[in-house]
Every structure is written in C-alpha cells, then in structure tokens.
Amino acid sequence: MKKIFLFTLLIILFSCPTLANAAPIPTFTLNKTTTSIKVGETEVLVAIGITYVGNLVWSSSNTSVATVDDFGHVTAISVGATTITASTINGENNAACEVNVEPNSTFTLNKTTTSIKVGETEVLVAIGITYVGNLVWSSSNTSVATVDDFGHVTAISVGAATITASTINGEHTATCMVNVEPNSTLTLNKTTINLQIGNTEQLNATVTSSDSNTNLIWSSSNTDVATVSSSGLVSGIKFGTTTITVTTEDGNYTATCAVNVSNRLVNTNDGNSSGGCNALFYGMLGCALALKSILNLKKSK
C-alpha cells in the first residue's frame, strides 16, 4: 500500500509545473539611453521587449526639467538634465534614459525696423532666448551703426545698417533694419524783439548738427511789417507784428522770433534823452502858439 501511495505522489509531483518552468520576468530596454530636447518640445521613448508599454511605470528624476507620461512621452520644461526611468510593475526590471534639455533657439527681435539719431543708443531685445549673451550680434555697416554683445545699437553717422542676431551654431537668426538720422538743433539768440519803423536788428541762429548740410532759410510771415535778410537782419517797415522763421534747408528744424514794430515819435540825431525832451517841448510850444492865434482871430471877429 505504501508503495502505491509513493508512486502516486511521484506522478503528481512530476506532472505539476516547477518553479524552474515558471514564466520569466520580462526584460526590456529603451530605444535611447541619452537624448537632447529643446524647451517646449516632446520626444517619445520606446520600450523594446515589452508587448504593452502601459504595463510599465514611468518616472522623471527632475520634473522641473522634464516630465513623462504613462506611455513614455517626455516633455522638456526647462534647461537642465533629468533621468527618465521605465520600470515593470513589480519593479524587478527597469531601463533609463538621460535627458538633456537645451534652450529653444527659435527667437525674434522686439523690432524689425527702427530709427535712431546720430550719437544715440537703442537696445534690441531678443524674444525667446533665455540668455541674450548666447547670441552673436553684427552690423552690416559699422560706419553707420555698431552693436555690442547684448544688442545695444549705437548710431554713428547718417545712413542705414542691418543689425543681425544669430545663435552660436548659426542655425537661427533675426534682423532689424536701423535708419540713422541727423541729430540737429536750431536756436535763435532772441525769441522776441521790438523795433521802430526804419530800425534793424540782427538775429543769430545757432545750429548743432551731425549733418554737413546746415544751410539756413529765413522768412517773415508779414513782409509789410518787417523783412529779414538771408543773414538774419530784421528791418522794421511799418507798425504791426510779424514772425521771423529760420529753417534748415532740409526742413527738419526751425526756430522763430516774434517781431513788434512801432511808430517812431521823434527823430533824434544824437540819440540822447535831452534832445528828445527839447524836441517834445518845442513841439508842444508850437501847438500852444497855433491855438492862441486861432483864439485871437475869433475875438477880432
């Protein structure tokens, strides 16, 4: 009886699956062990040797740099490095990929055209670049405008130049057309003058210009009241007011002076006050004698 029992037991043991024949734990690899992605971009990591990738658990060692979903889609968040790991559900097998996130070099400038006066500076801003110092800046005409390593454009002389910003690898560029204009000012030594009829006064114009063209044009708004010569000499003609205007030849800059012309009451040769008083006294005396003569004539009638 014992022999029959032992024989039956052996048959049962040999007919059952052994641990050695149990299904093996799956092993797998990722299609990449290292990769580089630019900020904002996404890349898919593929698990090789796994029938259904959803059976894996995905994780990122630094989610502020890059994240990964349940199907191996890696999204770059910020510049840096992280490790993406895929593990079997029981955690006994895993595979990893080192992800380096780089700046996204696609960028634009805040302006495509701009105008600057000679001697002035303007800053061009690169939009989409984390650190503007990673760009190479250049000017197509450094005699007109120059640019430094941080996009500061300085106007040198009148003309046009193209400012170009390029990534270090030269794959991406952006440009701005810069027009440099003259930097000029025009002023007069007086803004108001009072003239008597027949008198003159000299107006002096001061021009500060980066342009060699500093020819001036003078004019009067009312030449019946006062005229002005090509050198700025104003002559009083008759009672009234007028405006004297001086303009640069290109018409970009002007300055004005208000002129008041009055009647001349007396004509003094020596110009001193005693002469004026004497002339006034004798004039009044003449009027009094004339009035007396008229009164005497009426009495005699």
Short mmCIF file of C-alpha atoms in Angstrom, two decimals:
data_model
loop_
_atom_site.label_atom_id
_atom_site.label_comp_id
_atom_site.label_asym_id
_atom_site.label_seq_id
_atom_site.Cartn_x
_atom_site.Cartn_y
_atom_site.Cartn_z
CA MET A 1 0.00 0.00 0.00
CA LYS A 2 2.85 2.34 0.88
CA LYS A 3 4.46 1.65 -2.47
CA ILE A 4 1.28 2.55 -4.33
CA PHE A 5 0.99 5.83 -2.36
CA LEU A 6 4.61 6.83 -3.03
CA PHE A 7 4.25 6.06 -6.73
CA THR A 8 1.12 8.16 -6.98
CA LEU A 9 2.82 11.03 -5.15
CA LEU A 10 5.75 10.96 -7.55
CA ILE A 11 3.41 11.06 -10.55
CA ILE A 12 1.64 14.14 -9.10
CA LEU A 13 4.90 15.97 -8.35
CA PHE A 14 6.36 15.36 -11.82
CA SER A 15 3.13 16.33 -13.53
CA CYS A 16 2.95 19.84 -11.77
CA PRO A 17 4.89 22.86 -13.16
CA THR A 18 8.10 23.58 -11.31
CA LEU A 19 9.47 26.94 -10.31
CA ALA A 20 12.12 26.47 -12.95
CA ASN A 21 9.46 26.32 -15.63
CA ALA A 22 7.51 29.38 -14.34
CA ALA A 23 7.05 32.35 -16.76
CA PRO A 24 10.19 34.52 -16.70
CA ILE A 25 10.05 38.14 -15.53
CA PRO A 26 10.11 40.28 -18.70
CA THR A 27 13.33 42.15 -19.56
CA PHE A 28 13.46 45.20 -21.84
CA THR A 29 15.46 48.20 -23.00
CA LEU A 30 14.65 51.74 -24.15
CA ASN A 31 15.36 52.88 -27.70
CA LYS A 32 17.67 55.57 -26.31
CA THR A 33 19.93 55.79 -23.29
CA THR A 34 20.61 59.52 -23.78
CA THR A 35 18.78 62.23 -25.69
CA SER A 36 18.61 66.03 -26.02
CA ILE A 37 15.36 68.01 -26.26
CA LYS A 38 14.75 71.74 -26.54
CA VAL A 39 12.49 73.55 -24.11
CA GLY A 40 8.84 73.07 -25.05
CA GLU A 41 9.47 70.07 -27.29
CA THR A 42 8.35 66.44 -26.75
CA GLU A 43 10.04 63.13 -27.54
CA VAL A 44 8.71 59.57 -27.23
CA LEU A 45 10.86 56.89 -25.59
CA VAL A 46 10.10 53.38 -26.85
CA ALA A 47 10.36 50.28 -24.64
CA ILE A 48 11.82 47.37 -26.62
CA GLY A 49 10.85 43.87 -25.41
CA ILE A 50 7.55 44.86 -23.81
CA THR A 51 4.31 43.85 -25.53
CA TYR A 52 2.26 46.64 -23.97
CA VAL A 53 4.09 49.74 -22.84
CA GLY A 54 1.23 50.61 -20.49
CA ASN A 55 2.46 47.80 -18.22
CA LEU A 56 5.44 49.99 -17.33
CA VAL A 57 5.74 52.64 -14.65
CA TRP A 58 7.44 55.82 -15.95
CA SER A 59 9.12 58.49 -13.83
CA SER A 60 11.42 61.54 -14.05
CA SER A 61 14.15 62.31 -11.55
CA ASN A 62 13.55 66.06 -12.03
CA THR A 63 10.05 67.03 -13.15
CA SER A 64 11.00 70.73 -13.22
CA VAL A 65 13.31 69.90 -16.16
CA ALA A 66 11.23 67.25 -17.97
CA THR A 67 8.10 65.19 -17.35
CA VAL A 68 7.00 61.82 -18.73
CA ASP A 69 3.51 60.30 -19.10
CA ASP A 70 2.35 56.67 -18.83
CA PHE A 71 3.34 55.97 -22.43
CA GLY A 72 6.89 57.37 -22.50
CA HIS A 73 6.11 60.84 -23.90
CA VAL A 74 8.84 63.12 -22.50
CA THR A 75 8.15 66.88 -22.41
CA ALA A 76 11.00 69.36 -21.88
CA ILE A 77 10.13 72.03 -19.29
CA SER A 78 13.33 73.98 -18.59
CA VAL A 79 17.06 73.85 -19.27
CA GLY A 80 18.84 71.14 -17.31
CA ALA A 81 19.19 67.36 -17.02
CA THR A 82 16.98 64.56 -15.71
CA THR A 83 16.76 60.78 -15.85
CA ILE A 84 13.64 59.12 -17.27
CA THR A 85 13.11 55.62 -15.88
CA ALA A 86 10.71 52.90 -17.06
CA SER A 87 10.08 50.02 -14.60
CA THR A 88 7.99 46.85 -14.68
CA ILE A 89 5.02 46.93 -12.33
CA ASN A 90 6.74 44.58 -9.88
CA GLY A 91 9.82 46.80 -10.02
CA GLU A 92 12.23 43.96 -10.79
CA ASN A 93 13.32 45.27 -14.21
CA ASN A 94 13.90 48.81 -15.40
CA ALA A 95 15.60 50.86 -18.08
CA ALA A 96 16.66 54.51 -18.07
CA CYS A 97 17.41 57.39 -20.42
CA GLU A 98 19.40 60.51 -19.58
CA VAL A 99 17.57 63.60 -20.95
CA ASN A 100 19.38 66.92 -21.50
CA VAL A 101 17.06 69.88 -22.03
CA GLU A 102 18.53 72.73 -24.10
CA PRO A 103 17.32 76.29 -24.77
CA ASN A 104 14.92 76.67 -27.66
CA SER A 105 16.90 78.77 -30.10
CA THR A 106 13.97 79.96 -32.21
CA PHE A 107 13.67 83.68 -31.43
CA THR A 108 12.68 87.10 -32.73
CA LEU A 109 13.77 90.68 -32.08
CA ASN A 110 11.40 93.20 -30.49
CA LYS A 111 11.76 95.41 -33.60
CA THR A 112 12.29 94.71 -37.28
CA THR A 113 12.91 98.39 -38.13
CA THR A 114 13.90 101.39 -36.04
CA SER A 115 15.21 104.95 -36.41
CA ILE A 116 17.96 106.45 -34.24
CA LYS A 117 19.62 109.85 -34.31
CA VAL A 118 23.40 110.16 -34.57
CA GLY A 119 25.03 109.66 -31.17
CA GLU A 120 22.03 107.92 -29.62
CA THR A 121 21.75 104.28 -28.48
CA GLU A 122 18.87 101.81 -28.59
CA VAL A 123 18.64 98.29 -27.14
CA LEU A 124 17.28 95.47 -29.30
CA VAL A 125 15.65 92.69 -27.26
CA ALA A 126 15.77 89.02 -28.31
CA ILE A 127 12.46 87.30 -27.50
CA GLY A 128 12.62 83.55 -26.87
CA ILE A 129 16.25 83.42 -25.71
CA THR A 130 16.98 82.64 -22.05
CA TYR A 131 20.33 84.46 -22.07
CA VAL A 132 20.95 87.10 -24.73
CA GLY A 133 24.70 86.64 -24.34
CA ASN A 134 24.31 83.34 -26.20
CA LEU A 135 23.72 85.31 -29.40
CA VAL A 136 26.24 86.67 -31.88
CA TRP A 137 25.41 90.26 -32.89
CA SER A 138 26.67 92.03 -36.02
CA SER A 139 26.10 95.17 -38.12
CA SER A 140 26.12 95.27 -41.91
CA ASN A 141 27.64 98.77 -41.82
CA THR A 142 29.64 99.66 -38.73
CA SER A 143 30.35 103.16 -40.06
CA VAL A 144 26.60 103.86 -39.70
CA ALA A 145 25.74 101.83 -36.56
CA THR A 146 27.50 99.40 -34.24
CA VAL A 147 26.11 96.75 -31.88
CA ASP A 148 27.63 95.13 -28.78
CA ASP A 149 27.26 91.59 -27.41
CA PHE A 150 24.00 92.46 -25.68
CA GLY A 151 22.11 94.18 -28.51
CA HIS A 152 22.98 97.79 -27.68
CA VAL A 153 22.92 99.64 -31.02
CA THR A 154 24.84 102.94 -31.30
CA ALA A 155 24.21 105.34 -34.20
CA ILE A 156 27.48 106.61 -35.73
CA SER A 157 26.55 108.50 -38.90
CA VAL A 158 23.58 109.15 -41.19
CA GLY A 159 22.62 106.11 -43.26
CA ALA A 160 21.19 102.59 -42.92
CA ALA A 161 22.50 99.34 -41.43
CA THR A 162 21.10 95.88 -40.75
CA ILE A 163 21.63 94.52 -37.25
CA THR A 164 21.67 90.69 -37.13
CA ALA A 165 21.45 88.42 -34.08
CA SER A 166 22.42 84.76 -34.59
CA THR A 167 22.56 81.71 -32.37
CA ILE A 168 26.10 80.47 -31.74
CA ASN A 169 25.57 77.48 -34.03
CA GLY A 170 24.26 79.82 -36.75
CA GLU A 171 21.02 77.88 -37.20
CA HIS A 172 18.70 80.75 -36.26
CA THR A 173 18.88 84.48 -36.99
CA ALA A 174 16.76 87.61 -36.60
CA THR A 175 17.36 91.06 -38.10
CA CYS A 176 16.44 94.71 -37.60
CA MET A 177 16.86 97.49 -40.17
CA VAL A 178 18.30 100.61 -38.49
CA ASN A 179 17.95 104.04 -40.10
CA VAL A 180 20.29 106.64 -38.63
CA GLU A 181 19.07 110.24 -38.87
CA PRO A 182 20.86 113.57 -38.29
CA ASN A 183 20.88 114.79 -34.72
CA SER A 184 20.38 118.55 -35.09
CA THR A 185 19.18 121.52 -33.06
CA LEU A 186 18.43 125.08 -34.25
CA THR A 187 18.03 128.07 -31.93
CA LEU A 188 17.87 131.88 -32.22
CA ASN A 189 19.56 134.34 -29.87
CA LYS A 190 16.18 136.05 -29.28
CA THR A 191 12.58 134.86 -29.29
CA THR A 192 11.07 138.40 -29.26
CA ILE A 193 12.32 141.79 -30.49
CA ASN A 194 10.80 145.31 -30.53
CA LEU A 195 11.66 147.55 -33.46
CA GLN A 196 10.80 151.07 -34.51
CA ILE A 197 10.00 151.76 -38.12
CA GLY A 198 13.21 152.11 -40.09
CA ASN A 199 15.38 150.37 -37.50
CA THR A 200 17.10 147.00 -37.87
CA GLU A 201 18.21 144.20 -35.58
CA GLN A 202 20.40 141.17 -36.19
CA LEU A 203 19.14 137.70 -35.33
CA ASN A 204 21.79 135.00 -34.87
CA ALA A 205 20.99 131.32 -35.47
CA THR A 206 22.97 128.53 -33.80
CA VAL A 207 22.96 125.12 -35.47
CA THR A 208 24.20 121.95 -33.81
CA SER A 209 24.13 119.29 -36.48
CA SER A 210 25.61 115.90 -37.26
CA ASP A 211 24.84 116.59 -40.90
CA SER A 212 27.10 118.71 -43.09
CA ASN A 213 24.03 120.37 -44.63
CA THR A 214 23.46 123.37 -42.33
CA ASN A 215 22.25 125.97 -44.85
CA LEU A 216 19.52 128.21 -43.42
CA ILE A 217 16.43 129.78 -44.96
CA TRP A 218 14.99 132.96 -43.41
CA SER A 219 11.43 134.25 -43.86
CA SER A 220 8.92 136.77 -42.46
CA SER A 221 5.23 135.97 -42.01
CA ASN A 222 4.36 139.61 -42.91
CA THR A 223 6.89 141.42 -45.09
CA ASP A 224 4.77 144.58 -44.99
CA VAL A 225 5.63 144.90 -41.29
CA ALA A 226 9.23 143.61 -41.25
CA THR A 227 11.61 141.87 -43.62
CA VAL A 228 14.60 139.63 -42.95
CA SER A 229 17.74 139.14 -45.00
CA SER A 230 19.49 135.86 -45.83
CA SER A 231 21.82 136.54 -42.92
CA GLY A 232 19.05 137.20 -40.36
CA LEU A 233 18.99 141.02 -40.38
CA VAL A 234 15.45 142.18 -39.50
CA SER A 235 14.19 145.59 -40.78
CA GLY A 236 11.11 147.35 -39.40
CA ILE A 237 8.82 148.59 -42.23
CA LYS A 238 5.53 149.67 -40.66
CA PHE A 239 3.52 149.38 -37.46
CA GLY A 240 2.41 145.81 -36.67
CA THR A 241 3.65 142.35 -35.75
CA THR A 242 5.24 139.54 -37.69
CA THR A 243 7.11 136.28 -37.08
CA ILE A 244 10.62 135.69 -38.36
CA THR A 245 11.32 132.00 -39.07
CA VAL A 246 14.63 130.30 -39.77
CA THR A 247 14.64 126.75 -41.19
CA THR A 248 17.35 124.27 -42.08
CA GLU A 249 17.48 123.59 -45.81
CA ASP A 250 16.13 120.04 -45.36
CA GLY A 251 13.14 121.46 -43.47
CA ASN A 252 13.67 119.25 -40.42
CA TYR A 253 14.43 122.01 -37.92
CA THR A 254 13.01 125.52 -37.36
CA ALA A 255 13.21 128.39 -34.88
CA THR A 256 11.08 131.54 -34.64
CA CYS A 257 11.17 135.09 -33.27
CA ALA A 258 8.17 137.41 -32.73
CA VAL A 259 8.76 140.98 -34.00
CA ASN A 260 6.79 144.03 -32.83
CA VAL A 261 7.23 147.15 -34.97
CA SER A 262 6.18 150.54 -33.52
CA ASN A 263 5.94 154.12 -34.93
CA ARG A 264 8.86 156.48 -34.30
CA LEU A 265 7.62 159.55 -32.38
CA VAL A 266 10.73 161.68 -32.71
CA ASN A 267 13.81 161.73 -34.85
CA THR A 268 16.81 162.35 -32.61
CA ASN A 269 20.16 162.82 -34.28
CA ASP A 270 22.26 162.47 -31.16
CA GLY A 271 20.09 159.80 -29.57
CA ASN A 272 20.29 161.34 -26.05
CA SER A 273 17.36 161.98 -23.76
CA SER A 274 17.84 165.78 -23.59
CA GLY A 275 17.42 166.06 -27.34
CA GLY A 276 14.19 164.11 -27.12
CA CYS A 277 12.89 166.31 -24.33
CA ASN A 278 13.78 169.50 -26.21
CA ALA A 279 12.05 168.32 -29.34
CA LEU A 280 8.95 167.46 -27.35
CA PHE A 281 8.98 170.87 -25.60
CA TYR A 282 9.25 172.85 -28.81
CA GLY A 283 6.59 170.72 -30.43
CA MET A 284 4.17 171.45 -27.60
CA LEU A 285 5.10 175.15 -27.68
CA GLY A 286 4.30 175.30 -31.38
CA CYS A 287 0.87 173.77 -30.77
CA ALA A 288 0.14 176.31 -27.99
CA LEU A 289 1.10 179.30 -30.19
CA ALA A 290 -1.07 177.98 -33.01
CA LEU A 291 -4.02 177.60 -30.66
CA LYS A 292 -3.51 181.13 -29.31
CA SER A 293 -3.50 182.55 -32.82
CA ILE A 294 -6.84 180.82 -33.59
CA LEU A 295 -8.41 182.22 -30.42
CA ASN A 296 -7.19 185.77 -31.12
CA LEU A 297 -8.58 185.54 -34.63
CA LYS A 298 -12.02 184.65 -33.30
CA LYS A 299 -12.00 187.53 -30.82
CA SER A 300 -11.15 190.06 -33.52
CA LYS A 301 -14.21 188.96 -35.48
#
